Amino acid sequence: MKEQLFTRAMVREFGDIRDILRLESCPLPELPAGKVRVKMAFATINPSDIITLSGAYRSRIALPFVPGFEGVGSVSESRDPQLPVGTRVLPVGSMGAWQNVKESEPQWCFTVPDFVSDRQAATSYVNPMTALLMLKEELDFAPGMRIIINAANSAIGRTLIRMASQMGLAPIAIVRRAENTGLFAADRTERVLNSSDGGYPQALAELKASGGVAAILDCIGGEESLQLAEVLTPGGQFIHYGLLSGRPIPATFWRSRPDIRFSNFHLRMWVHSHEKARVQQRIDEVMAMISDGIIATEIAAEFPLEQIQLAAAAVLSGELKGKILLRL
């Protein structure tokens, strides 16, 4: 019997994604008891993947490893009766999406409905799930409340804007470039602010004078966090979920506003601390929003796994607007 082979992108040292990724062809091992094997269809390359490969989290990641936190596929071999062959799933809970097949624990395989395409399903976890959970699990929700969302032109920022509008919130979008202020014409936003505009400080002061905002969803950090904190109502909520500035929130943030209810949100931490049924319920909500047209991920390009170096270069260039998929 001919030996079955599969291809994977392997990382054996940390560094620049363009230098350290190596494609390997390997024999397919026997599937252990209690596990499933997923034939991957698509995977994404997210900024978090590139950060992971750089070694930023090396203290908790062992080499070697196959990168990729997000992707979709179908069960091709199963040792679990609850996940028969052919079931479409998101195999999450660990890295390893950048390969033809991924071995997974059944509890980390979440089913995907037929009405969502592979491409949208492949991009439904990291950004849409994070957005949904912050709004429905982390935010102290009240209809009509004003919230600030910075980096609103990013993939997750636009998803947050659309979800917040759908939920009856009043989102205020903050972008860094004038050309991005028009991105929200079809969305229900209270205001769109350009943080590089000379009138930005005055706009924030006007927001504060008009009652402030009840919550801020921040993925930038640094001095911007300190600046936005001044607009929060007394006892307002500050949800921090990213550090695009590369700079931590200054210590003066807490000294100037000790009343703020501050929290860090991590998708992985939430998913790993809840039962599978609860996680599946939230994934189903994301899928329904995709089906209803409330949210959708713009796909900028697709590359076969064999061209992963080209895909990585496209991500790093920043020239393509939208997600870049690996076709597996």
Short mmCIF file of N, CA, C and O in Angstrom, two decimals, residues 139-140 142 144-150 169-174 190-191 193 200 203-218 224-239 257 259-261:
data_model
loop_
_atom_site.label_atom_id
_atom_site.label_comp_id
_atom_site.label_asym_id
_atom_site.label_seq_id
_atom_site.Cartn_x
_atom_site.Cartn_y
_atom_site.Cartn_z
N LEU A 139 -18.59 43.40 27.52
CA LEU A 139 -19.20 44.73 27.64
C LEU A 139 -20.45 44.67 28.51
O LEU A 139 -21.29 43.79 28.36
N ASP A 140 -20.57 45.63 29.44
CA ASP A 140 -21.80 45.78 30.22
C ASP A 140 -22.80 46.52 29.35
O ASP A 140 -22.85 47.75 29.34
N ALA A 142 -25.93 48.14 27.40
CA ALA A 142 -27.19 48.85 27.58
C ALA A 142 -27.57 49.45 26.24
O ALA A 142 -26.73 50.08 25.58
N GLY A 144 -28.41 51.70 23.22
CA GLY A 144 -28.19 53.11 22.95
C GLY A 144 -26.91 53.69 23.52
O GLY A 144 -26.59 54.86 23.26
N MET A 145 -26.17 52.91 24.29
CA MET A 145 -24.95 53.44 24.90
C MET A 145 -23.91 53.78 23.84
O MET A 145 -23.81 53.12 22.82
N ARG A 146 -23.16 54.84 24.10
CA ARG A 146 -22.11 55.26 23.17
C ARG A 146 -20.81 54.53 23.51
O ARG A 146 -20.39 54.47 24.67
N ILE A 147 -20.18 54.01 22.47
CA ILE A 147 -18.89 53.34 22.65
C ILE A 147 -17.91 53.83 21.58
O ILE A 147 -18.32 54.16 20.46
N ILE A 148 -16.64 53.88 21.95
CA ILE A 148 -15.58 54.24 21.00
C ILE A 148 -14.89 52.96 20.52
O ILE A 148 -14.58 52.08 21.33
N ILE A 149 -14.64 52.88 19.22
CA ILE A 149 -13.89 51.77 18.63
C ILE A 149 -12.76 52.39 17.83
O ILE A 149 -13.01 53.10 16.84
N ASN A 150 -11.51 52.19 18.25
CA ASN A 150 -10.39 52.75 17.49
C ASN A 150 -9.86 51.72 16.49
O ASN A 150 -10.26 50.56 16.50
N LEU A 169 -26.32 49.71 19.74
CA LEU A 169 -25.36 50.61 20.37
C LEU A 169 -25.10 51.79 19.45
O LEU A 169 -25.48 51.79 18.28
N ALA A 170 -24.41 52.81 19.97
CA ALA A 170 -24.06 53.98 19.16
C ALA A 170 -22.55 54.06 19.04
O ALA A 170 -21.88 54.71 19.85
N PRO A 171 -21.97 53.39 18.04
CA PRO A 171 -20.51 53.36 17.92
C PRO A 171 -19.93 54.64 17.36
O PRO A 171 -20.48 55.24 16.43
N ILE A 172 -18.80 55.04 17.92
CA ILE A 172 -18.02 56.17 17.42
C ILE A 172 -16.73 55.58 16.87
O ILE A 172 -15.95 54.98 17.61
N ALA A 173 -16.50 55.71 15.58
CA ALA A 173 -15.35 55.11 14.91
C ALA A 173 -14.19 56.09 14.88
O ALA A 173 -14.37 57.27 14.56
N ILE A 174 -12.99 55.60 15.21
CA ILE A 174 -11.79 56.41 15.12
C ILE A 174 -10.82 55.76 14.13
O ILE A 174 -10.52 54.56 14.25
N GLU A 190 -22.38 56.91 15.12
CA GLU A 190 -22.73 58.24 15.61
C GLU A 190 -21.79 59.29 15.04
O GLU A 190 -22.20 60.36 14.61
N ARG A 191 -20.50 58.95 15.03
CA ARG A 191 -19.50 59.86 14.47
C ARG A 191 -18.32 59.05 13.98
O ARG A 191 -18.08 57.94 14.44
N LEU A 193 -14.22 59.83 13.58
CA LEU A 193 -13.18 60.80 13.89
C LEU A 193 -11.85 60.36 13.29
O LEU A 193 -11.55 59.16 13.25
N TYR A 200 -8.86 66.94 16.08
CA TYR A 200 -9.20 65.74 16.85
C TYR A 200 -9.30 66.00 18.35
O TYR A 200 -10.29 65.58 18.98
N ALA A 203 -12.54 67.55 19.04
CA ALA A 203 -13.66 66.61 18.86
C ALA A 203 -13.83 65.72 20.09
O ALA A 203 -14.96 65.44 20.51
N LEU A 204 -12.70 65.28 20.67
CA LEU A 204 -12.79 64.48 21.89
C LEU A 204 -13.35 65.31 23.05
O LEU A 204 -14.14 64.82 23.85
N ALA A 205 -12.92 66.56 23.12
CA ALA A 205 -13.43 67.45 24.18
C ALA A 205 -14.94 67.65 24.04
O ALA A 205 -15.68 67.69 25.04
N GLU A 206 -15.43 67.76 22.80
CA GLU A 206 -16.86 67.90 22.56
C GLU A 206 -17.62 66.65 22.98
O GLU A 206 -18.73 66.73 23.52
N LEU A 207 -17.01 65.49 22.70
CA LEU A 207 -17.63 64.23 23.13
C LEU A 207 -17.77 64.20 24.65
O LEU A 207 -18.82 63.81 25.19
N LYS A 208 -16.71 64.59 25.33
CA LYS A 208 -16.73 64.60 26.79
C LYS A 208 -17.79 65.57 27.31
O LYS A 208 -18.56 65.24 28.23
N ALA A 209 -17.86 66.75 26.71
CA ALA A 209 -18.82 67.76 27.14
C ALA A 209 -20.27 67.34 26.90
O ALA A 209 -21.18 67.76 27.63
N SER A 210 -20.46 66.49 25.89
CA SER A 210 -21.82 66.04 25.56
C SER A 210 -22.24 64.80 26.34
O SER A 210 -23.25 64.19 26.03
N GLY A 211 -21.46 64.43 27.34
CA GLY A 211 -21.83 63.29 28.18
C GLY A 211 -20.84 62.15 28.17
O GLY A 211 -20.97 61.20 28.94
N GLY A 212 -19.84 62.24 27.30
CA GLY A 212 -18.82 61.20 27.27
C GLY A 212 -19.33 59.90 26.67
O GLY A 212 -20.43 59.83 26.10
N VAL A 213 -18.51 58.87 26.78
CA VAL A 213 -18.88 57.54 26.26
C VAL A 213 -18.84 56.53 27.40
O VAL A 213 -18.09 56.67 28.36
N ALA A 214 -19.68 55.51 27.28
CA ALA A 214 -19.79 54.51 28.34
C ALA A 214 -18.69 53.47 28.28
O ALA A 214 -18.36 52.85 29.30
N ALA A 215 -18.12 53.26 27.09
CA ALA A 215 -17.10 52.22 26.95
C ALA A 215 -16.18 52.53 25.79
O ALA A 215 -16.56 53.21 24.83
N ILE A 216 -14.97 52.01 25.89
CA ILE A 216 -13.96 52.14 24.84
C ILE A 216 -13.41 50.75 24.55
O ILE A 216 -13.04 50.01 25.47
N LEU A 217 -13.35 50.38 23.27
CA LEU A 217 -12.74 49.14 22.84
C LEU A 217 -11.45 49.51 22.11
O LEU A 217 -11.49 50.03 21.00
N ASP A 218 -10.33 49.26 22.77
CA ASP A 218 -9.03 49.76 22.33
C ASP A 218 -8.10 48.64 21.88
O ASP A 218 -7.87 47.69 22.61
N GLU A 224 -2.51 56.82 23.07
CA GLU A 224 -3.90 56.94 22.63
C GLU A 224 -4.86 56.45 23.70
O GLU A 224 -5.94 57.02 23.90
N SER A 225 -4.47 55.40 24.43
CA SER A 225 -5.31 54.90 25.51
C SER A 225 -5.52 55.97 26.56
O SER A 225 -6.63 56.17 27.08
N LEU A 226 -4.44 56.67 26.89
CA LEU A 226 -4.51 57.74 27.89
C LEU A 226 -5.41 58.87 27.41
O LEU A 226 -6.22 59.41 28.17
N GLN A 227 -5.29 59.22 26.14
CA GLN A 227 -6.09 60.30 25.57
C GLN A 227 -7.58 59.95 25.57
O GLN A 227 -8.43 60.77 25.93
N LEU A 228 -7.90 58.72 25.18
CA LEU A 228 -9.30 58.31 25.11
C LEU A 228 -9.93 58.17 26.48
O LEU A 228 -11.14 58.38 26.64
N ALA A 229 -9.13 57.79 27.47
CA ALA A 229 -9.66 57.58 28.82
C ALA A 229 -10.37 58.83 29.34
O ALA A 229 -11.33 58.73 30.13
N GLU A 230 -9.93 60.00 28.90
CA GLU A 230 -10.53 61.25 29.38
C GLU A 230 -11.97 61.42 28.91
O GLU A 230 -12.72 62.22 29.47
N VAL A 231 -12.36 60.68 27.90
CA VAL A 231 -13.71 60.81 27.34
C VAL A 231 -14.70 59.87 28.04
O VAL A 231 -15.92 60.01 27.89
N LEU A 232 -14.20 58.93 28.81
CA LEU A 232 -15.06 57.96 29.49
C LEU A 232 -15.87 58.62 30.59
O LEU A 232 -15.38 59.47 31.34
N THR A 233 -17.12 58.18 30.72
CA THR A 233 -17.95 58.63 31.84
C THR A 233 -17.38 58.07 33.14
O THR A 233 -16.62 57.10 33.13
N PRO A 234 -17.71 58.65 34.28
CA PRO A 234 -17.25 58.10 35.56
C PRO A 234 -17.65 56.63 35.71
O PRO A 234 -18.80 56.26 35.47
N GLY A 235 -16.66 55.80 36.03
CA GLY A 235 -16.92 54.36 36.15
C GLY A 235 -17.07 53.67 34.82
O GLY A 235 -17.50 52.51 34.76
N GLY A 236 -16.69 54.35 33.73
CA GLY A 236 -16.83 53.77 32.40
C GLY A 236 -15.92 52.55 32.20
O GLY A 236 -15.00 52.30 32.97
N GLN A 237 -16.20 51.82 31.13
CA GLN A 237 -15.51 50.54 30.88
C GLN A 237 -14.49 50.70 29.75
O GLN A 237 -14.79 51.25 28.69
N PHE A 238 -13.29 50.21 29.99
CA PHE A 238 -12.20 50.25 29.01
C PHE A 238 -11.76 48.83 28.73
O PHE A 238 -11.19 48.16 29.59
N ILE A 239 -12.05 48.34 27.51
CA ILE A 239 -11.69 46.97 27.11
C ILE A 239 -10.50 47.05 26.16
O ILE A 239 -10.60 47.62 25.08
N ARG A 257 -7.30 58.14 36.05
CA ARG A 257 -8.69 57.69 36.07
C ARG A 257 -8.82 56.38 36.85
O ARG A 257 -9.06 55.31 36.27
N ASP A 259 -11.15 55.36 38.53
CA ASP A 259 -12.54 54.87 38.51
C ASP A 259 -12.83 53.96 37.33
O ASP A 259 -13.83 53.24 37.32
N ILE A 260 -11.97 53.97 36.33
CA ILE A 260 -12.22 53.19 35.12
C ILE A 260 -12.24 51.69 35.42
O ILE A 260 -11.41 51.17 36.16
N ARG A 261 -13.20 50.99 34.82
CA ARG A 261 -13.26 49.52 34.90
C ARG A 261 -12.48 48.97 33.71
O ARG A 261 -12.98 48.94 32.59
#
